[in-house]
Amino acid sequence: MSSFDTFTGFLQVPWGDYMGNLGVGLLRTLAYTVASFVGAAALGLALALMRLNRLRLVRLPAAVYTEIFKNVPLLAIIFVTYFGLPSVGIKLSVFAAGVLSLVLFYAAYLSEIFRAAIAGIHSGQNEAAQALGLGRGTTFGQVILPQALRLALPGTNTMFVDLLKSTSLLVTISAAELMTQAQLIASETFRALEVYLVIAAVYFAVCYPVSQCLLWLERTIQAGVPLSRGRRRRLKLAKTLLAGGG
């Protein structure tokens, strides 16, 4: 048998019949990713602020949470959330259980990234803001947080792509995402190798551009390039005024 015959024999799945299913699975994967990342980032930031609090009573629960969820497999969290909670009267939909599992897991890692970034801001920034008469909330929101987010960006970008890939574990609860669709196609066609190789290629086709876009965003922000039109306009005006003053 020639290599061409082997190749054509390998491609025996009628992919045209399954494009709709794959499209739905991909959209579902992206929905899990976006919803989970937003929740994990919000919870992670709250945990980071708790870890940096001076009161031990506030720090300790956040530290315990972080250590627990950093050292428990994501798959175990998914099983507890979807199969375990109903035994105590809490029944979640597949989507809610999947998002909650990912939020709980990735919030622990994002909290460590955010905590390190906030702690990495020099204390002089706080002192300078206080000297200008800024309140604690304003200082954090307008001085500390923007700088901390810049420091946290590399790790946060990595976590986003990792979360996107980890949605594949939701196949265990039939979450209708991309890997679940792949499992259904493989069971119908009995062409598991071809199906899972194609699905792996789909994940790569999604994750690689996302990671490159995030890398571009990271480099742009690190270079100090303003992203919004308003900031670009103000920067251009400031340069014009400085040039005129010189």
PDB file of C-alpha atoms in Angstrom:
ATOM      1  CA  MET A   1       0.000   0.000   0.000  1.00  0.00           C
ATOM      2  CA  SER A   2       1.368   3.427  -0.988  1.00  0.00           C
ATOM      3  CA  SER A   3       1.720   6.303   1.424  1.00  0.00           C
ATOM      4  CA  PHE A   4      -1.067   8.114  -0.452  1.00  0.00           C
ATOM      5  CA  ASP A   5      -3.443   5.178   0.030  1.00  0.00           C
ATOM      6  CA  THR A   6      -2.544   5.112   3.697  1.00  0.00           C
ATOM      7  CA  PHE A   7      -3.268   8.839   3.985  1.00  0.00           C
ATOM      8  CA  THR A   8      -6.621   8.625   2.168  1.00  0.00           C
ATOM      9  CA  GLY A   9      -7.548   5.602   4.236  1.00  0.00           C
ATOM     10  CA  PHE A  10      -6.789   7.566   7.346  1.00  0.00           C
ATOM     11  CA  LEU A  11      -9.165  10.385   6.372  1.00  0.00           C
ATOM     12  CA  GLN A  12     -12.404   8.429   6.394  1.00  0.00           C
ATOM     13  CA  VAL A  13     -14.452  10.551   8.787  1.00  0.00           C
ATOM     14  CA  PRO A  14     -17.133  12.552   6.904  1.00  0.00           C
ATOM     15  CA  TRP A  15     -16.162  15.814   8.571  1.00  0.00           C
ATOM     16  CA  GLY A  16     -18.719  17.763   6.570  1.00  0.00           C
ATOM     17  CA  ASP A  17     -21.472  15.998   8.490  1.00  0.00           C
ATOM     18  CA  TYR A  18     -20.003  17.083  11.805  1.00  0.00           C
ATOM     19  CA  MET A  19     -19.017  20.689  11.155  1.00  0.00           C
ATOM     20  CA  GLY A  20     -22.128  21.972  12.899  1.00  0.00           C
ATOM     21  CA  ASN A  21     -21.393  19.892  15.995  1.00  0.00           C
ATOM     22  CA  LEU A  22     -17.778  21.039  16.045  1.00  0.00           C
ATOM     23  CA  GLY A  23     -18.859  24.664  15.676  1.00  0.00           C
ATOM     24  CA  VAL A  24     -21.250  24.350  18.605  1.00  0.00           C
ATOM     25  CA  GLY A  25     -18.557  22.610  20.653  1.00  0.00           C
ATOM     26  CA  LEU A  26     -16.019  25.325  19.900  1.00  0.00           C
ATOM     27  CA  LEU A  27     -18.437  28.100  20.861  1.00  0.00           C
ATOM     28  CA  ARG A  28     -19.231  26.223  24.047  1.00  0.00           C
ATOM     29  CA  THR A  29     -15.523  25.900  24.812  1.00  0.00           C
ATOM     30  CA  LEU A  30     -15.023  29.642  24.340  1.00  0.00           C
ATOM     31  CA  ALA A  31     -18.049  30.383  26.554  1.00  0.00           C
ATOM     32  CA  TYR A  32     -16.618  28.221  29.343  1.00  0.00           C
ATOM     33  CA  THR A  33     -13.233  29.911  28.919  1.00  0.00           C
ATOM     34  CA  VAL A  34     -14.444  33.513  29.032  1.00  0.00           C
ATOM     35  CA  ALA A  35     -16.950  33.022  31.875  1.00  0.00           C
ATOM     36  CA  SER A  36     -14.475  31.033  33.966  1.00  0.00           C
ATOM     37  CA  PHE A  37     -11.585  33.427  33.420  1.00  0.00           C
ATOM     38  CA  VAL A  38     -13.615  36.479  34.400  1.00  0.00           C
ATOM     39  CA  GLY A  39     -14.790  34.735  37.573  1.00  0.00           C
ATOM     40  CA  ALA A  40     -11.342  33.373  38.395  1.00  0.00           C
ATOM     41  CA  ALA A  41      -9.695  36.774  37.881  1.00  0.00           C
ATOM     42  CA  ALA A  42     -12.209  38.503  40.153  1.00  0.00           C
ATOM     43  CA  LEU A  43     -11.913  35.869  42.875  1.00  0.00           C
ATOM     44  CA  GLY A  44      -8.140  35.714  42.464  1.00  0.00           C
ATOM     45  CA  LEU A  45      -7.807  39.467  42.949  1.00  0.00           C
ATOM     46  CA  ALA A  46      -9.971  39.317  46.084  1.00  0.00           C
ATOM     47  CA  LEU A  47      -7.846  36.479  47.469  1.00  0.00           C
ATOM     48  CA  ALA A  48      -4.648  38.378  46.658  1.00  0.00           C
ATOM     49  CA  LEU A  49      -5.869  41.429  48.569  1.00  0.00           C
ATOM     50  CA  MET A  50      -6.826  39.208  51.508  1.00  0.00           C
ATOM     51  CA  ARG A  51      -3.356  37.634  51.480  1.00  0.00           C
ATOM     52  CA  LEU A  52      -1.798  41.109  51.644  1.00  0.00           C
ATOM     53  CA  ASN A  53      -4.008  42.271  54.503  1.00  0.00           C
ATOM     54  CA  ARG A  54      -2.301  43.002  57.826  1.00  0.00           C
ATOM     55  CA  LEU A  55      -4.916  41.068  59.818  1.00  0.00           C
ATOM     56  CA  ARG A  56      -4.126  37.384  60.247  1.00  0.00           C
ATOM     57  CA  LEU A  57      -7.848  36.657  60.497  1.00  0.00           C
ATOM     58  CA  VAL A  58      -8.225  37.899  56.903  1.00  0.00           C
ATOM     59  CA  ARG A  59      -4.993  36.409  55.530  1.00  0.00           C
ATOM     60  CA  LEU A  60      -5.421  32.897  56.881  1.00  0.00           C
ATOM     61  CA  PRO A  61      -8.645  31.860  55.057  1.00  0.00           C
ATOM     62  CA  ALA A  62      -7.223  33.092  51.744  1.00  0.00           C
ATOM     63  CA  ALA A  63      -3.958  31.229  52.331  1.00  0.00           C
ATOM     64  CA  VAL A  64      -5.821  28.009  53.205  1.00  0.00           C
ATOM     65  CA  TYR A  65      -8.014  28.323  50.114  1.00  0.00           C
ATOM     66  CA  THR A  66      -5.025  28.900  47.861  1.00  0.00           C
ATOM     67  CA  GLU A  67      -3.079  25.937  49.190  1.00  0.00           C
ATOM     68  CA  ILE A  68      -6.063  23.586  48.964  1.00  0.00           C
ATOM     69  CA  PHE A  69      -7.016  24.360  45.388  1.00  0.00           C
ATOM     70  CA  LYS A  70      -3.413  24.513  44.185  1.00  0.00           C
ATOM     71  CA  ASN A  71      -2.874  20.956  45.404  1.00  0.00           C
ATOM     72  CA  VAL A  72      -6.144  19.292  44.345  1.00  0.00           C
ATOM     73  CA  PRO A  73      -6.523  18.043  40.737  1.00  0.00           C
ATOM     74  CA  LEU A  74      -8.968  19.966  38.580  1.00  0.00           C
ATOM     75  CA  LEU A  75     -10.691  16.708  37.640  1.00  0.00           C
ATOM     76  CA  ALA A  76     -11.440  16.021  41.313  1.00  0.00           C
ATOM     77  CA  ILE A  77     -12.955  19.493  41.674  1.00  0.00           C
ATOM     78  CA  ILE A  78     -15.151  18.887  38.628  1.00  0.00           C
ATOM     79  CA  PHE A  79     -16.408  15.598  40.070  1.00  0.00           C
ATOM     80  CA  VAL A  80     -17.113  17.120  43.486  1.00  0.00           C
ATOM     81  CA  THR A  81     -18.938  20.084  41.941  1.00  0.00           C
ATOM     82  CA  TYR A  82     -21.104  18.118  39.513  1.00  0.00           C
ATOM     83  CA  PHE A  83     -21.514  14.680  41.121  1.00  0.00           C
ATOM     84  CA  GLY A  84     -20.841  15.448  44.786  1.00  0.00           C
ATOM     85  CA  LEU A  85     -22.870  18.581  45.520  1.00  0.00           C
ATOM     86  CA  PRO A  86     -26.242  16.996  44.590  1.00  0.00           C
ATOM     87  CA  SER A  87     -25.808  14.627  47.541  1.00  0.00           C
ATOM     88  CA  VAL A  88     -26.122  17.637  49.872  1.00  0.00           C
ATOM     89  CA  GLY A  89     -29.015  19.162  47.957  1.00  0.00           C
ATOM     90  CA  ILE A  90     -27.070  21.455  45.618  1.00  0.00           C
ATOM     91  CA  LYS A  91     -27.683  20.554  41.977  1.00  0.00           C
ATOM     92  CA  LEU A  92     -25.976  22.684  39.337  1.00  0.00           C
ATOM     93  CA  SER A  93     -26.397  22.686  35.583  1.00  0.00           C
ATOM     94  CA  VAL A  94     -23.536  21.312  33.539  1.00  0.00           C
ATOM     95  CA  PHE A  95     -22.480  24.806  32.487  1.00  0.00           C
ATOM     96  CA  ALA A  96     -22.635  26.203  36.032  1.00  0.00           C
ATOM     97  CA  ALA A  97     -20.743  23.232  37.464  1.00  0.00           C
ATOM     98  CA  GLY A  98     -18.059  23.478  34.782  1.00  0.00           C
ATOM     99  CA  VAL A  99     -17.572  27.216  35.206  1.00  0.00           C
ATOM    100  CA  LEU A 100     -17.557  26.958  39.014  1.00  0.00           C
ATOM    101  CA  SER A 101     -14.925  24.208  38.918  1.00  0.00           C
ATOM    102  CA  LEU A 102     -12.638  26.207  36.658  1.00  0.00           C
ATOM    103  CA  VAL A 103     -13.143  29.386  38.689  1.00  0.00           C
ATOM    104  CA  LEU A 104     -12.301  27.677  41.982  1.00  0.00           C
ATOM    105  CA  PHE A 105      -9.197  26.039  40.530  1.00  0.00           C
ATOM    106  CA  TYR A 106      -7.698  28.921  38.561  1.00  0.00           C
ATOM    107  CA  ALA A 107      -8.510  31.592  41.151  1.00  0.00           C
ATOM    108  CA  ALA A 108      -5.902  29.995  43.415  1.00  0.00           C
ATOM    109  CA  TYR A 109      -3.158  30.377  40.792  1.00  0.00           C
ATOM    110  CA  LEU A 110      -4.236  33.837  39.681  1.00  0.00           C
ATOM    111  CA  SER A 111      -4.277  34.998  43.306  1.00  0.00           C
ATOM    112  CA  GLU A 112      -0.593  34.080  43.602  1.00  0.00           C
ATOM    113  CA  ILE A 113       0.205  35.957  40.393  1.00  0.00           C
ATOM    114  CA  PHE A 114      -1.743  39.045  41.497  1.00  0.00           C
ATOM    115  CA  ARG A 115      -0.318  38.943  45.010  1.00  0.00           C
ATOM    116  CA  ALA A 116       3.263  38.848  43.734  1.00  0.00           C
ATOM    117  CA  ALA A 117       2.542  41.673  41.287  1.00  0.00           C
ATOM    118  CA  ILE A 118       0.945  43.940  43.907  1.00  0.00           C
ATOM    119  CA  ALA A 119       3.710  43.194  46.408  1.00  0.00           C
ATOM    120  CA  GLY A 120       6.254  44.018  43.696  1.00  0.00           C
ATOM    121  CA  ILE A 121       5.146  47.663  43.528  1.00  0.00           C
ATOM    122  CA  HIS A 122       7.605  49.848  45.423  1.00  0.00           C
ATOM    123  CA  SER A 123       6.282  51.289  48.688  1.00  0.00           C
ATOM    124  CA  GLY A 124       7.316  54.725  47.468  1.00  0.00           C
ATOM    125  CA  GLN A 125       4.322  54.691  45.138  1.00  0.00           C
ATOM    126  CA  ASN A 126       1.995  54.606  48.144  1.00  0.00           C
ATOM    127  CA  GLU A 127       3.928  57.331  49.908  1.00  0.00           C
ATOM    128  CA  ALA A 128       3.887  59.564  46.841  1.00  0.00           C
ATOM    129  CA  ALA A 129       0.133  59.094  46.423  1.00  0.00           C
ATOM    130  CA  GLN A 130      -0.466  59.932  50.085  1.00  0.00           C
ATOM    131  CA  ALA A 131       1.685  63.033  49.744  1.00  0.00           C
ATOM    132  CA  LEU A 132      -0.593  64.141  46.900  1.00  0.00           C
ATOM    133  CA  GLY A 133      -3.608  63.697  49.144  1.00  0.00           C
ATOM    134  CA  LEU A 134      -5.047  60.618  47.452  1.00  0.00           C
ATOM    135  CA  GLY A 135      -7.197  58.259  49.501  1.00  0.00           C
ATOM    136  CA  ARG A 136      -6.429  54.549  49.929  1.00  0.00           C
ATOM    137  CA  GLY A 137      -9.051  53.470  47.403  1.00  0.00           C
ATOM    138  CA  THR A 138      -7.938  55.990  44.796  1.00  0.00           C
ATOM    139  CA  THR A 139      -4.294  55.115  45.389  1.00  0.00           C
ATOM    140  CA  PHE A 140      -4.940  51.442  44.846  1.00  0.00           C
ATOM    141  CA  GLY A 141      -7.263  51.853  41.852  1.00  0.00           C
ATOM    142  CA  GLN A 142      -5.295  54.519  39.978  1.00  0.00           C
ATOM    143  CA  VAL A 143      -1.692  54.041  41.096  1.00  0.00           C
ATOM    144  CA  ILE A 144      -1.015  50.523  42.396  1.00  0.00           C
ATOM    145  CA  LEU A 145      -3.423  48.351  40.390  1.00  0.00           C
ATOM    146  CA  PRO A 146      -2.474  49.579  36.876  1.00  0.00           C
ATOM    147  CA  GLN A 147       1.214  48.922  37.589  1.00  0.00           C
ATOM    148  CA  ALA A 148       0.462  45.573  39.215  1.00  0.00           C
ATOM    149  CA  LEU A 149      -1.603  44.425  36.239  1.00  0.00           C
ATOM    150  CA  ARG A 150       1.340  45.171  33.976  1.00  0.00           C
ATOM    151  CA  LEU A 151       3.568  42.968  36.122  1.00  0.00           C
ATOM    152  CA  ALA A 152       0.912  40.243  36.307  1.00  0.00           C
ATOM    153  CA  LEU A 153       0.226  40.158  32.581  1.00  0.00           C
ATOM    154  CA  PRO A 154       2.716  37.406  31.555  1.00  0.00           C
ATOM    155  CA  GLY A 155       1.474  34.938  34.158  1.00  0.00           C
ATOM    156  CA  THR A 156      -2.162  35.874  33.581  1.00  0.00           C
ATOM    157  CA  ASN A 157      -1.831  35.283  29.844  1.00  0.00           C
ATOM    158  CA  THR A 158      -0.372  31.842  30.488  1.00  0.00           C
ATOM    159  CA  MET A 159      -3.244  30.984  32.833  1.00  0.00           C
ATOM    160  CA  PHE A 160      -5.810  32.080  30.229  1.00  0.00           C
ATOM    161  CA  VAL A 161      -4.455  29.738  27.568  1.00  0.00           C
ATOM    162  CA  ASP A 162      -4.079  26.952  30.112  1.00  0.00           C
ATOM    163  CA  LEU A 163      -7.689  27.430  31.203  1.00  0.00           C
ATOM    164  CA  LEU A 164      -8.838  27.236  27.590  1.00  0.00           C
ATOM    165  CA  LYS A 165      -7.106  23.874  27.206  1.00  0.00           C
ATOM    166  CA  SER A 166      -8.387  22.634  30.548  1.00  0.00           C
ATOM    167  CA  THR A 167     -11.996  22.981  29.392  1.00  0.00           C
ATOM    168  CA  SER A 168     -11.353  19.660  27.638  1.00  0.00           C
ATOM    169  CA  LEU A 169     -11.580  17.965  31.062  1.00  0.00           C
ATOM    170  CA  LEU A 170     -15.264  18.897  31.139  1.00  0.00           C
ATOM    171  CA  VAL A 171     -15.795  15.986  28.749  1.00  0.00           C
ATOM    172  CA  THR A 172     -16.148  13.931  31.936  1.00  0.00           C
ATOM    173  CA  ILE A 173     -19.499  15.606  32.655  1.00  0.00           C
ATOM    174  CA  SER A 174     -20.638  15.750  28.990  1.00  0.00           C
ATOM    175  CA  ALA A 175     -20.365  19.532  28.870  1.00  0.00           C
ATOM    176  CA  ALA A 176     -21.007  19.669  25.083  1.00  0.00           C
ATOM    177  CA  GLU A 177     -17.703  21.467  24.529  1.00  0.00           C
ATOM    178  CA  LEU A 178     -15.180  20.572  21.844  1.00  0.00           C
ATOM    179  CA  MET A 179     -13.774  17.410  23.426  1.00  0.00           C
ATOM    180  CA  THR A 180     -17.253  16.080  24.173  1.00  0.00           C
ATOM    181  CA  GLN A 181     -18.156  16.509  20.509  1.00  0.00           C
ATOM    182  CA  ALA A 182     -14.951  14.699  19.567  1.00  0.00           C
ATOM    183  CA  GLN A 183     -15.885  11.793  21.825  1.00  0.00           C
ATOM    184  CA  LEU A 184     -19.318  11.541  20.196  1.00  0.00           C
ATOM    185  CA  ILE A 185     -17.835  11.627  16.692  1.00  0.00           C
ATOM    186  CA  ALA A 186     -15.280   8.960  17.598  1.00  0.00           C
ATOM    187  CA  SER A 187     -17.996   6.703  19.016  1.00  0.00           C
ATOM    188  CA  GLU A 188     -20.070   7.061  15.847  1.00  0.00           C
ATOM    189  CA  THR A 189     -17.260   6.618  13.309  1.00  0.00           C
ATOM    190  CA  PHE A 190     -14.900   4.278  15.212  1.00  0.00           C
ATOM    191  CA  ARG A 191     -12.029   6.430  13.914  1.00  0.00           C
ATOM    192  CA  ALA A 192     -10.631   7.561  17.271  1.00  0.00           C
ATOM    193  CA  LEU A 193      -7.085   8.303  16.087  1.00  0.00           C
ATOM    194  CA  GLU A 194      -8.192  10.527  13.248  1.00  0.00           C
ATOM    195  CA  VAL A 195     -10.842  12.285  15.314  1.00  0.00           C
ATOM    196  CA  TYR A 196      -8.618  13.115  18.263  1.00  0.00           C
ATOM    197  CA  LEU A 197      -5.731  14.224  16.052  1.00  0.00           C
ATOM    198  CA  VAL A 198      -8.053  16.609  14.256  1.00  0.00           C
ATOM    199  CA  ILE A 199      -9.453  17.907  17.544  1.00  0.00           C
ATOM    200  CA  ALA A 200      -5.907  18.401  18.836  1.00  0.00           C
ATOM    201  CA  ALA A 201      -5.198  20.432  15.697  1.00  0.00           C
ATOM    202  CA  VAL A 202      -8.339  22.515  16.339  1.00  0.00           C
ATOM    203  CA  TYR A 203      -7.170  23.268  19.885  1.00  0.00           C
ATOM    204  CA  PHE A 204      -3.780  24.313  18.511  1.00  0.00           C
ATOM    205  CA  ALA A 205      -5.427  26.486  15.858  1.00  0.00           C
ATOM    206  CA  VAL A 206      -7.334  28.292  18.609  1.00  0.00           C
ATOM    207  CA  CYS A 207      -4.718  28.437  21.365  1.00  0.00           C
ATOM    208  CA  TYR A 208      -1.701  29.477  19.283  1.00  0.00           C
ATOM    209  CA  PRO A 209      -3.218  32.683  17.822  1.00  0.00           C
ATOM    210  CA  VAL A 210      -4.658  33.559  21.238  1.00  0.00           C
ATOM    211  CA  SER A 211      -1.270  33.113  22.913  1.00  0.00           C
ATOM    212  CA  GLN A 212       0.437  35.185  20.224  1.00  0.00           C
ATOM    213  CA  CYS A 213      -2.139  37.979  20.524  1.00  0.00           C
ATOM    214  CA  LEU A 214      -1.694  38.021  24.286  1.00  0.00           C
ATOM    215  CA  LEU A 215       2.083  38.104  23.819  1.00  0.00           C
ATOM    216  CA  TRP A 216       1.710  41.090  21.484  1.00  0.00           C
ATOM    217  CA  LEU A 217      -0.532  42.810  24.046  1.00  0.00           C
ATOM    218  CA  GLU A 218       2.009  42.120  26.780  1.00  0.00           C
ATOM    219  CA  ARG A 219       4.895  43.548  24.744  1.00  0.00           C
ATOM    220  CA  THR A 220       2.831  46.577  23.739  1.00  0.00           C
ATOM    221  CA  ILE A 221       1.898  47.401  27.317  1.00  0.00           C
ATOM    222  CA  GLN A 222       5.449  46.778  28.571  1.00  0.00           C
ATOM    223  CA  ALA A 223       6.686  49.205  25.939  1.00  0.00           C
ATOM    224  CA  GLY A 224       4.340  51.862  27.305  1.00  0.00           C
ATOM    225  CA  VAL A 225       2.279  52.153  24.126  1.00  0.00           C
ATOM    226  CA  PRO A 226      -1.205  53.530  24.984  1.00  0.00           C
ATOM    227  CA  LEU A 227      -3.990  51.214  23.786  1.00  0.00           C
ATOM    228  CA  SER A 228      -7.016  53.514  23.942  1.00  0.00           C
ATOM    229  CA  ARG A 229      -7.619  56.340  21.501  1.00  0.00           C
ATOM    230  CA  GLY A 230      -8.070  58.814  24.344  1.00  0.00           C
ATOM    231  CA  ARG A 231      -4.704  57.994  25.906  1.00  0.00           C
ATOM    232  CA  ARG A 232      -2.998  58.206  22.520  1.00  0.00           C
ATOM    233  CA  ARG A 233      -4.543  61.624  21.985  1.00  0.00           C
ATOM    234  CA  ARG A 234      -3.437  62.863  25.422  1.00  0.00           C
ATOM    235  CA  LEU A 235       0.070  61.503  24.875  1.00  0.00           C
ATOM    236  CA  LYS A 236       0.311  63.263  21.509  1.00  0.00           C
ATOM    237  CA  LEU A 237      -0.881  66.508  23.090  1.00  0.00           C
ATOM    238  CA  ALA A 238       1.671  66.190  25.901  1.00  0.00           C
ATOM    239  CA  LYS A 239       4.485  65.616  23.394  1.00  0.00           C
ATOM    240  CA  THR A 240       3.353  68.663  21.419  1.00  0.00           C
ATOM    241  CA  LEU A 241       3.317  70.842  24.539  1.00  0.00           C
ATOM    242  CA  LEU A 242       6.756  69.595  25.602  1.00  0.00           C
ATOM    243  CA  ALA A 243       8.165  70.234  22.140  1.00  0.00           C
ATOM    244  CA  GLY A 244       6.715  73.734  22.141  1.00  0.00           C
ATOM    245  CA  GLY A 245       8.089  74.427  25.620  1.00  0.00           C
ATOM    246  CA  GLY A 246      11.546  73.338  24.548  1.00  0.00           C
TER     247      GLY A 246
END
